[in-house]
Short mmCIF file of C-alpha atoms and ligand atoms in Angstrom, two decimals:
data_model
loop_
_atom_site.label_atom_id
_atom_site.label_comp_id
_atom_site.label_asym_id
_atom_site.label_seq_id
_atom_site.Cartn_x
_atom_site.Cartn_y
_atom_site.Cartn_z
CA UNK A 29 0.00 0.00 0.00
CA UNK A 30 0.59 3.84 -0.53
CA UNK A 31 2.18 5.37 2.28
CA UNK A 32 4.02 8.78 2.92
CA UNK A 33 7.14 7.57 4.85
CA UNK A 34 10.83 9.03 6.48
CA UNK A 35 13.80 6.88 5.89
CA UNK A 36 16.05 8.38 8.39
CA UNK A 37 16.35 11.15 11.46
CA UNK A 38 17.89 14.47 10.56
CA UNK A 39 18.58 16.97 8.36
CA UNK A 40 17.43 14.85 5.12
CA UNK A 41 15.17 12.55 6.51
CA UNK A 42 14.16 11.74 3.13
CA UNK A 43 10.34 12.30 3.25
CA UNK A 44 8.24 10.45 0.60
CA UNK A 45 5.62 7.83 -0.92
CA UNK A 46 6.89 4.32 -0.40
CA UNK A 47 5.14 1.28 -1.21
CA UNK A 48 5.01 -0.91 2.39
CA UNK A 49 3.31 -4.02 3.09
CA UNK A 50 -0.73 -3.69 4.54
CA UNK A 51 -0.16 -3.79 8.23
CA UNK A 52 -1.11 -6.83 10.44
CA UNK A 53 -4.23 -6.80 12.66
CA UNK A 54 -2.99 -8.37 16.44
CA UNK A 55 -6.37 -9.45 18.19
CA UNK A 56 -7.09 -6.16 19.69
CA UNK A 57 -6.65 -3.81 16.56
CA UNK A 58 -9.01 -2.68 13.73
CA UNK A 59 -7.74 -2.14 10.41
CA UNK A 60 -8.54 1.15 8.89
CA UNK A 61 -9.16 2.16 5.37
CA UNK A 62 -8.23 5.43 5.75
CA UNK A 63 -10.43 8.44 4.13
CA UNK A 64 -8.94 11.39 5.52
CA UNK A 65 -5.71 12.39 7.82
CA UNK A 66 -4.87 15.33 9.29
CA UNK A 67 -1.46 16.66 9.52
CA UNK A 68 -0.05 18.51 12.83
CA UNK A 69 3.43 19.79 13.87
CA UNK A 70 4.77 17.28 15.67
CA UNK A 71 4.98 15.27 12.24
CA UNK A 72 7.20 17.66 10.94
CA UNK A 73 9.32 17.31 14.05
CA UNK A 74 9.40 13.58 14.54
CA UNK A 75 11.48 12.74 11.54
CA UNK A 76 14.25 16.03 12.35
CA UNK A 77 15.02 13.31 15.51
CA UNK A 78 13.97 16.02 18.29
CA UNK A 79 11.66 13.02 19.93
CA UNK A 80 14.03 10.40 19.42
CA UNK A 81 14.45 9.80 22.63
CA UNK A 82 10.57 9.62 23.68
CA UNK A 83 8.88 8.21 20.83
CA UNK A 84 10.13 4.70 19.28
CA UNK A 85 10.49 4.27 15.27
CA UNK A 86 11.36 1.56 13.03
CA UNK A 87 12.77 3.19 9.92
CA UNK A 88 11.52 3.78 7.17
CA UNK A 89 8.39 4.70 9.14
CA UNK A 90 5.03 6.06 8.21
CA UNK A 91 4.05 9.75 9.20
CA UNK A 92 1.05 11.09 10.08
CA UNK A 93 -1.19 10.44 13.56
CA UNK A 94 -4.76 11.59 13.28
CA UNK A 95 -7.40 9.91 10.85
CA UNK A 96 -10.63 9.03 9.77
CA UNK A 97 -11.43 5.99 7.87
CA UNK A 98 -14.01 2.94 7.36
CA UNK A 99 -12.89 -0.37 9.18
CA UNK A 100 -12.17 -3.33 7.06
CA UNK A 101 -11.25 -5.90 9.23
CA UNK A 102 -11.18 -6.49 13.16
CA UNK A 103 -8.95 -8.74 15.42
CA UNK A 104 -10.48 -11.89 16.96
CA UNK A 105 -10.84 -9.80 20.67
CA UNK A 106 -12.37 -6.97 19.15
CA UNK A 107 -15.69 -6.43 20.47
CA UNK A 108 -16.90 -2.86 20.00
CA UNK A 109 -16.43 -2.55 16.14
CA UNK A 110 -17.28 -4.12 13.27
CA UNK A 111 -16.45 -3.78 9.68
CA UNK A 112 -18.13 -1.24 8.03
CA UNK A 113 -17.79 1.01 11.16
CA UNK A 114 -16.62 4.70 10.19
CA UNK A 115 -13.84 5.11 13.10
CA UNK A 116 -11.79 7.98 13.85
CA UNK A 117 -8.45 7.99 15.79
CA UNK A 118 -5.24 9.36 17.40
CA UNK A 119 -2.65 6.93 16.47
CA UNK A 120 0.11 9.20 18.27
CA UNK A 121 3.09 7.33 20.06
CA UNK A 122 2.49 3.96 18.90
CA UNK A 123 5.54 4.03 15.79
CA UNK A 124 2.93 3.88 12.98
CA UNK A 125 1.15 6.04 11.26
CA UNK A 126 -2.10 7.67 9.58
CA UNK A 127 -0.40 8.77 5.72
CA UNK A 128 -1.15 5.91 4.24
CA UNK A 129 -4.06 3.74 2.57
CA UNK A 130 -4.89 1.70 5.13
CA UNK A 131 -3.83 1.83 9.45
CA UNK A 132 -4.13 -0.37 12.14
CA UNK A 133 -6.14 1.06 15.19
CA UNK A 134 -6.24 -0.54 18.73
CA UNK A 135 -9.37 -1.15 19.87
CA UNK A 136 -9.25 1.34 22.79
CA UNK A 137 -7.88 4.05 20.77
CA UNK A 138 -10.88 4.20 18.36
CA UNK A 139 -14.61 6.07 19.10
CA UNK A 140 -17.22 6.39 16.40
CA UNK A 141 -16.84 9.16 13.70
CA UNK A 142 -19.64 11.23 14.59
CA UNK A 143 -22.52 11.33 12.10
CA UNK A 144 -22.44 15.08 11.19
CA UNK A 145 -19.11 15.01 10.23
CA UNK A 146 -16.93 13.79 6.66
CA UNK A 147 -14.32 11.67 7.30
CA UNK A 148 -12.55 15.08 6.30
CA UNK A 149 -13.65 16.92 9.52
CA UNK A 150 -13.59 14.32 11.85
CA UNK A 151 -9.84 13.96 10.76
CA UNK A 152 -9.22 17.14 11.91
CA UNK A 153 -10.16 16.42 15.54
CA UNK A 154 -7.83 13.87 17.25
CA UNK A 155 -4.77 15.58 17.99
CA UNK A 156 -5.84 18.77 18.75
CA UNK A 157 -9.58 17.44 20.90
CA UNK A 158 -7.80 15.62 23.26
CA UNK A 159 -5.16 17.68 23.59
CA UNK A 160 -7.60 20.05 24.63
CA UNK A 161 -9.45 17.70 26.59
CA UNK A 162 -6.42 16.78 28.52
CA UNK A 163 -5.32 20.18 29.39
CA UNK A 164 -8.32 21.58 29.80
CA UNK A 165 -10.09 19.39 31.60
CA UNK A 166 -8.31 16.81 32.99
CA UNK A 167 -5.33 18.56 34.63
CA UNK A 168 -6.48 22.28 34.52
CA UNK A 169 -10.00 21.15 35.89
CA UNK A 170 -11.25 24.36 34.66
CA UNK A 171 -14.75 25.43 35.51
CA UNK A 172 -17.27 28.04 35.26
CA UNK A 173 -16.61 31.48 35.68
CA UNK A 174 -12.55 30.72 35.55
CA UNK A 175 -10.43 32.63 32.85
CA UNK A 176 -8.05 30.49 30.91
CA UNK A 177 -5.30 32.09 28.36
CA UNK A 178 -5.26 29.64 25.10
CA UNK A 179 -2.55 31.67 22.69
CA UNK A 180 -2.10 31.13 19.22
CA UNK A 181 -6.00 30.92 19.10
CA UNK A 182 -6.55 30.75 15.45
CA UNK A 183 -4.22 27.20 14.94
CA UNK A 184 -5.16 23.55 15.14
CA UNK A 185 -4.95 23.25 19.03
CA UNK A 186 -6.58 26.68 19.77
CA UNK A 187 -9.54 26.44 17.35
CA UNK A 188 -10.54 23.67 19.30
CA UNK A 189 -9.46 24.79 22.81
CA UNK A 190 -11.16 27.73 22.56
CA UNK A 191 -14.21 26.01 21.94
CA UNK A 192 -14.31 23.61 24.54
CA UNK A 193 -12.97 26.06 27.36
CA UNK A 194 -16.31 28.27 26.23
CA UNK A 195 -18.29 25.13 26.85
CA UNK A 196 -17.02 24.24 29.93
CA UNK A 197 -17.90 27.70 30.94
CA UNK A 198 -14.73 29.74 31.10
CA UNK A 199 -13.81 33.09 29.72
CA UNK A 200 -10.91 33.12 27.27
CA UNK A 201 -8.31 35.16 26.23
CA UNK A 202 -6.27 34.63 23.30
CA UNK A 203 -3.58 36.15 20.74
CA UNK A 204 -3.68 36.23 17.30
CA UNK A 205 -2.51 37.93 13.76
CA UNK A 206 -4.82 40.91 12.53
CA UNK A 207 -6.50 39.08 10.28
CA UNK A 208 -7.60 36.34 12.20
CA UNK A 209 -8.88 38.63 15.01
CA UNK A 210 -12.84 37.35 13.80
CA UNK A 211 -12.35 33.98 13.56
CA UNK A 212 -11.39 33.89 17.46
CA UNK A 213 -14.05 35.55 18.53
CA UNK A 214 -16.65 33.92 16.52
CA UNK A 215 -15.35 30.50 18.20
CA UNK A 216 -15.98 32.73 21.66
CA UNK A 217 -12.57 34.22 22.62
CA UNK A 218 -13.55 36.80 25.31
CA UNK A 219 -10.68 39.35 25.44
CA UNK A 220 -8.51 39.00 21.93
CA UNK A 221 -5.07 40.47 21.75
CA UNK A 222 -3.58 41.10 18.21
CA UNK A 223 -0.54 39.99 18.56
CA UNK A 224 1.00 42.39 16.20
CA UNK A 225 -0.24 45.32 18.17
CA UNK A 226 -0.14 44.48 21.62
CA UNK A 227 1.97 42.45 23.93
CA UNK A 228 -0.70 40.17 25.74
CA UNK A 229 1.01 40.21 28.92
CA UNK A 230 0.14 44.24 29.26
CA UNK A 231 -3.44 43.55 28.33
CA UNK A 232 -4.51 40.42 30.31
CA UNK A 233 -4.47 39.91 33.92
CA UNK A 234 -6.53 37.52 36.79
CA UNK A 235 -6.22 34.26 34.59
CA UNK A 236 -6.63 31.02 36.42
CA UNK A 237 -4.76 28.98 33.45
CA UNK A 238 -2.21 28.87 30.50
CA UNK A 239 -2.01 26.56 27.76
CA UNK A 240 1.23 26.80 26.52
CA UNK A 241 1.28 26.92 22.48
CA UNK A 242 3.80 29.29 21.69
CA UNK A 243 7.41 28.63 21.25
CA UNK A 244 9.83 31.47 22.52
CA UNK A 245 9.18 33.59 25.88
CA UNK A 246 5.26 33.63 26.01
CA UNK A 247 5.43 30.62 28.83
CA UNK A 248 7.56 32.62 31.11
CA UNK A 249 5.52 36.17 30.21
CA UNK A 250 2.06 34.41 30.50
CA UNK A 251 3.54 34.08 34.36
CA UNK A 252 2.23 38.06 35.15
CA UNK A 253 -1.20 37.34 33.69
CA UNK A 254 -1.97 34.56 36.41
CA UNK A 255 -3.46 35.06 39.33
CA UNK A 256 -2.00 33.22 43.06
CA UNK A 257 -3.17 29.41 42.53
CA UNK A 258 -2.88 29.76 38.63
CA UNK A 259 -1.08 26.85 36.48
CA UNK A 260 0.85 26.87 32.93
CA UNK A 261 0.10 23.82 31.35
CA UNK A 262 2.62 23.77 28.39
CA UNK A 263 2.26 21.58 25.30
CA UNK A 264 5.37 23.18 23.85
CA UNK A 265 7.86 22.59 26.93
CA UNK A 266 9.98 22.58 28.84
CA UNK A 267 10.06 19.07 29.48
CA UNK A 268 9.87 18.05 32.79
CA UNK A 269 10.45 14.92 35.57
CA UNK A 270 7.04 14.24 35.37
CA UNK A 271 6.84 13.27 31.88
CA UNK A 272 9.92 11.69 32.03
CA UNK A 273 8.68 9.41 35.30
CA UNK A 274 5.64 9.19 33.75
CA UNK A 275 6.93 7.75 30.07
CA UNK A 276 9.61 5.69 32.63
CA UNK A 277 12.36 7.47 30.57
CA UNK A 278 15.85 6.36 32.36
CA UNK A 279 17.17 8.17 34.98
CA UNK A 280 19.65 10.89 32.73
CA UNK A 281 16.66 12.14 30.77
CA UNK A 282 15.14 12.26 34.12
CA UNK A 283 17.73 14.15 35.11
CA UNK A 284 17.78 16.38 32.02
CA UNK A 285 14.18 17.08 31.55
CA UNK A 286 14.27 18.43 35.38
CA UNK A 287 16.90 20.77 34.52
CA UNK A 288 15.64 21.79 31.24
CA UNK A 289 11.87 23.11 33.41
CA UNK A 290 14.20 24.22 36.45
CA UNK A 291 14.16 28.15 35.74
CA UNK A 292 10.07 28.33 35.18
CA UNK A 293 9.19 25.88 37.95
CA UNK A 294 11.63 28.38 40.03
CA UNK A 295 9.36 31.00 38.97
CA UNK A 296 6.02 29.66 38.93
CA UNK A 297 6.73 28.28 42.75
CA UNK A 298 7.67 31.87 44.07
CA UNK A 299 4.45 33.23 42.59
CA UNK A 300 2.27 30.10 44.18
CA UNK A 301 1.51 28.79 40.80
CA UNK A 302 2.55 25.36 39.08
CA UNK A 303 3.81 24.51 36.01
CA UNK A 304 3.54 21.13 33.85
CA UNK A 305 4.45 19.99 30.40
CA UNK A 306 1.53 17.84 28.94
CA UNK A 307 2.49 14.94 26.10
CA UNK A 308 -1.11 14.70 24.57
CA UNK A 309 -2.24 10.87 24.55
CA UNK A 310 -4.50 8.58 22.73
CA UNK A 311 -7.81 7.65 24.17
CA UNK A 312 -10.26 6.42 22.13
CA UNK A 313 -12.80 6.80 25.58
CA UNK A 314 -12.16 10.42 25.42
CA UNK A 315 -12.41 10.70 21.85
CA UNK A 316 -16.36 9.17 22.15
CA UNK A 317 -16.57 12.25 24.56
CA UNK A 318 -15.19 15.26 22.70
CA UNK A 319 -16.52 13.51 19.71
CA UNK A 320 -20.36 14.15 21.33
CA UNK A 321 -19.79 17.66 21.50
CA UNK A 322 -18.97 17.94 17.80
CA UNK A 323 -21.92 15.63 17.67
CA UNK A 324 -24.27 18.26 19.50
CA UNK A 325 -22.80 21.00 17.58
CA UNK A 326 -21.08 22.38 20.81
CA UNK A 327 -17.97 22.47 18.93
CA UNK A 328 -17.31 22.43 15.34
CA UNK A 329 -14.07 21.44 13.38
CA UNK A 330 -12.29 24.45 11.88
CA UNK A 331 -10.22 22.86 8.44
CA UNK A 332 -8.38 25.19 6.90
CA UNK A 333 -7.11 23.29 3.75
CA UNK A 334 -7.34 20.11 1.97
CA UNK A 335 -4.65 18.41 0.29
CA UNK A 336 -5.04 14.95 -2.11
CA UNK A 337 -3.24 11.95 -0.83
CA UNK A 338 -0.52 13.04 -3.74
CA UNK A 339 0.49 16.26 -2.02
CA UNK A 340 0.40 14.82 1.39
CA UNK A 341 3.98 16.30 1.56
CA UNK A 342 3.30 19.80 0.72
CA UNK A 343 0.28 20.01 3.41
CA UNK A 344 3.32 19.00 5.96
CA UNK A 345 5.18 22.21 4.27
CA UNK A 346 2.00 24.65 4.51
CA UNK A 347 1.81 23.53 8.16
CA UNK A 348 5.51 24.12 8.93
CA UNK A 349 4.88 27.73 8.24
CA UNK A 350 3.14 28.14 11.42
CA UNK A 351 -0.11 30.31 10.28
CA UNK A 352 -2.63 27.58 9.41
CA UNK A 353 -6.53 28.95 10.37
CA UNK A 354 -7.71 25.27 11.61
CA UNK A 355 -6.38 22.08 10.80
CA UNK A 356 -4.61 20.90 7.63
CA UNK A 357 -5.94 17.91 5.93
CA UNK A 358 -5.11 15.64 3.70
CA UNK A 359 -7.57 13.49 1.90
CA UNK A 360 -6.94 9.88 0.39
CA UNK A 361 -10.53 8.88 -0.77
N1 NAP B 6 2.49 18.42 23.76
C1 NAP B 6 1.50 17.96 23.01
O1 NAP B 6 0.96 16.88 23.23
C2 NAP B 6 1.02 18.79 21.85
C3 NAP B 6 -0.18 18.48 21.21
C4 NAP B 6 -0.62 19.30 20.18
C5 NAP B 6 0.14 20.40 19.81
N2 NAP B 6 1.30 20.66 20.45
C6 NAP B 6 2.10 21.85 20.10
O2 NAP B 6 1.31 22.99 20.31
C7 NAP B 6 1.65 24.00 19.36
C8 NAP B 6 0.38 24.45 18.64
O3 NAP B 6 -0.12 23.39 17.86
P1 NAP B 6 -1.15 23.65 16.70
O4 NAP B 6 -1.56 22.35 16.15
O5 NAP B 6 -2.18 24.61 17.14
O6 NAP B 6 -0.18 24.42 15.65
P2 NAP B 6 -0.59 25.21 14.34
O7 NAP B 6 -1.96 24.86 13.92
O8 NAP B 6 0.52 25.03 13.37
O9 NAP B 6 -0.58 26.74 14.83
C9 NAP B 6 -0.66 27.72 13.86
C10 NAP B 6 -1.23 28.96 14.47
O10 NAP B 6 -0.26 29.59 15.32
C11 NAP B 6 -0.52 30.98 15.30
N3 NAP B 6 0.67 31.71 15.70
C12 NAP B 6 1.90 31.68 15.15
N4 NAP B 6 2.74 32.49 15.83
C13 NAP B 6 2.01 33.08 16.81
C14 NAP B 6 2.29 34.01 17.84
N5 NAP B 6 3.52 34.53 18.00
N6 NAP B 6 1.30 34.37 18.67
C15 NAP B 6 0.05 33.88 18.53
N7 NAP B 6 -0.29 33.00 17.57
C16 NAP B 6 0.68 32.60 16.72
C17 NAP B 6 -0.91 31.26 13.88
O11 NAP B 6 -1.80 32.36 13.87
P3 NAP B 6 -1.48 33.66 13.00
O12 NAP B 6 -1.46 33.21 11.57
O13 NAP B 6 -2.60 34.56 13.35
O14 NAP B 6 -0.12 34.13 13.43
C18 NAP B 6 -1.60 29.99 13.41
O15 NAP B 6 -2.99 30.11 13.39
C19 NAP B 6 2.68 23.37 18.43
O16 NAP B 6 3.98 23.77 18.84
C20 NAP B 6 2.51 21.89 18.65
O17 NAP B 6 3.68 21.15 18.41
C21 NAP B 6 1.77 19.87 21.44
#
């Protein structure tokens, strides 16, 4: 079968279409014939070698972690899906991947496409819904009446975010280029600083979270717009001993990842908030949740653009320019 593929880590990782055998079903898998995938950035970082360490390849390995597809065949211990089922996945962290014709899904990992959506849209949820989910909800616990700062609000992760923090009842602030400015605040974003204009940390203040999306100095800046009890939850890093305890990394990246988050968990402690790095993971019983809301219209998939299965490569290239509105998808069928 068709799949996009990276031969080796580095510089040239030589990205491209290689013809690889169907994958194997074990008993608790489904295999996928997959309709859409969408693309996000760790895919352009995986094959550069930056998560060697953490995430486990065999090379030449397929790219690509969130999809939507029709199953075609189910191991012998599956028992919640059948073939014909339209499924839809995060695939993350498990060394194969979504670019392709066809994928192999654990069982647990996979929740019902939701009936409003095309497999295109309900590609473009995995990555960045329980992302959300996870941060959000599960370790901010954010509630009613809270304020929670989701930056980069017009991208894959923020679309979402800021969707489910409104349902969950928060108020949101968010940053964003000028010309984005009305897509934010038609998802709901409360209090929208244009990034190009304004600094955010001069603007916002009180907020009970973070959700760390942008690279460079926002993480330690957001600290001034949190209030005493406030938490940065940081998808981007630092890395820090918990995830590395967590993924039972050995005891030197242990080591390392605890320096690397030393300086902001210095920081955060002295102001009486906390800081975490979150590794998003895949949970097919959380994906039946966030997929409800899309189902109830709570929350509705923002795609951007759609690439054929052909120029799967060049939808990893308009996504490594770091100003897609939505998700990126790319569509095999
Ligand atoms: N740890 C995890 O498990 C995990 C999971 C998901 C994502 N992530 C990470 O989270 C980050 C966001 O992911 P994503 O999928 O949302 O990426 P994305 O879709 O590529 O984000 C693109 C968006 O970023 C905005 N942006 C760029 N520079 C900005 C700035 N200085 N201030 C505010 N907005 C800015 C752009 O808006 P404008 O065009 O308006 O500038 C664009 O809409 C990535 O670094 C990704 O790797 C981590």
């Amino acid at each position: 079968m068709k799949a996009l593929t990276f031969k080796r880590y580095g510089k040239t990782p030589d990205i491209g279409f290689a013809d690889v055998p169907r994958p194997t079903l074990k008993d608790d898998e489904l295999l996928v014939q997959v309709h859409a995938a969408s693309v996000n950035p760790i895919d352009n970082m995986i094959p550069t070698g930056l998560f060697k360490a953490v995430l486990k390849f065999q090379l030449p390995a397929t790219l690509g972690s969130d999809l939507a597809g029709v199953v075609t065949e189910v191991g012998s211990r599956v028992t919640r899906f059948k073939p014909g089922d339209a499924i839809f996945a995060n695939i993350f962290d498990l060394g194969t991947g979504a670019l392709a014709e066809f994928a192999v899904v654990p069982e647990s990992l996979a929740a019902l496409k939701p009936a409003n959506l095309d497999f295109v849209q309900a590609a473009s949820i995995p990555m960045v819904g329980l992302t959300s989910w996870q941060a959000l909800k599960e370790r901010a616990n954010l509630r009613a009446g809270q304020k929670v700062f989701i930056p980069a609000g017009a991208g894959g992760v923020g679309t979402f975010a800021i969707q489910l923090a409104k349902h969950l009842g928060a108020k949101v602030g968010t940053t964003t280029s000028t010309g984005n400015v009305e897509l934010v605040r038609r998802l709901g974003a409360d209090e929208v600083v244009d990034y190009k204009q304004q600094a955010f940390e001069n603007v916002l203040h009180d907020y009970d979270a973070v959700l760390g999306t942008v690279r460079g100095d926002a993480i330690e800046k957001s600290i001034g717009i949190l209030k005493s009890g406030g938490t940065i939850i940081s998808l981007i890093g630092p890395l820090d001993a918990a995830f590395a305890r967590a993924r039972r990394l050995n005891f030197v990246l242990t080591f390392v990842f605890g320096l690397m988050s030393r300086k902001i968990m210095r920081l955060t402690k002295k102001r009486g908030l906390t800081y975490s790095f979150l590794f998003a993971r895949p949970d097919g019983s959380q994906l039946t949740h966030v997929g409800k809301l899309l189902e109830a219209e709570h929350i509705r998939p923002v795609v951007d653009k759609v690439f054929p299965f052909e120029q799967a490569n060049e939808a990893l290239a308009y996504l490594a320019q770091g100003h897609a509105k939505g998700k990126v998808v790319v569509k095999m069928l």
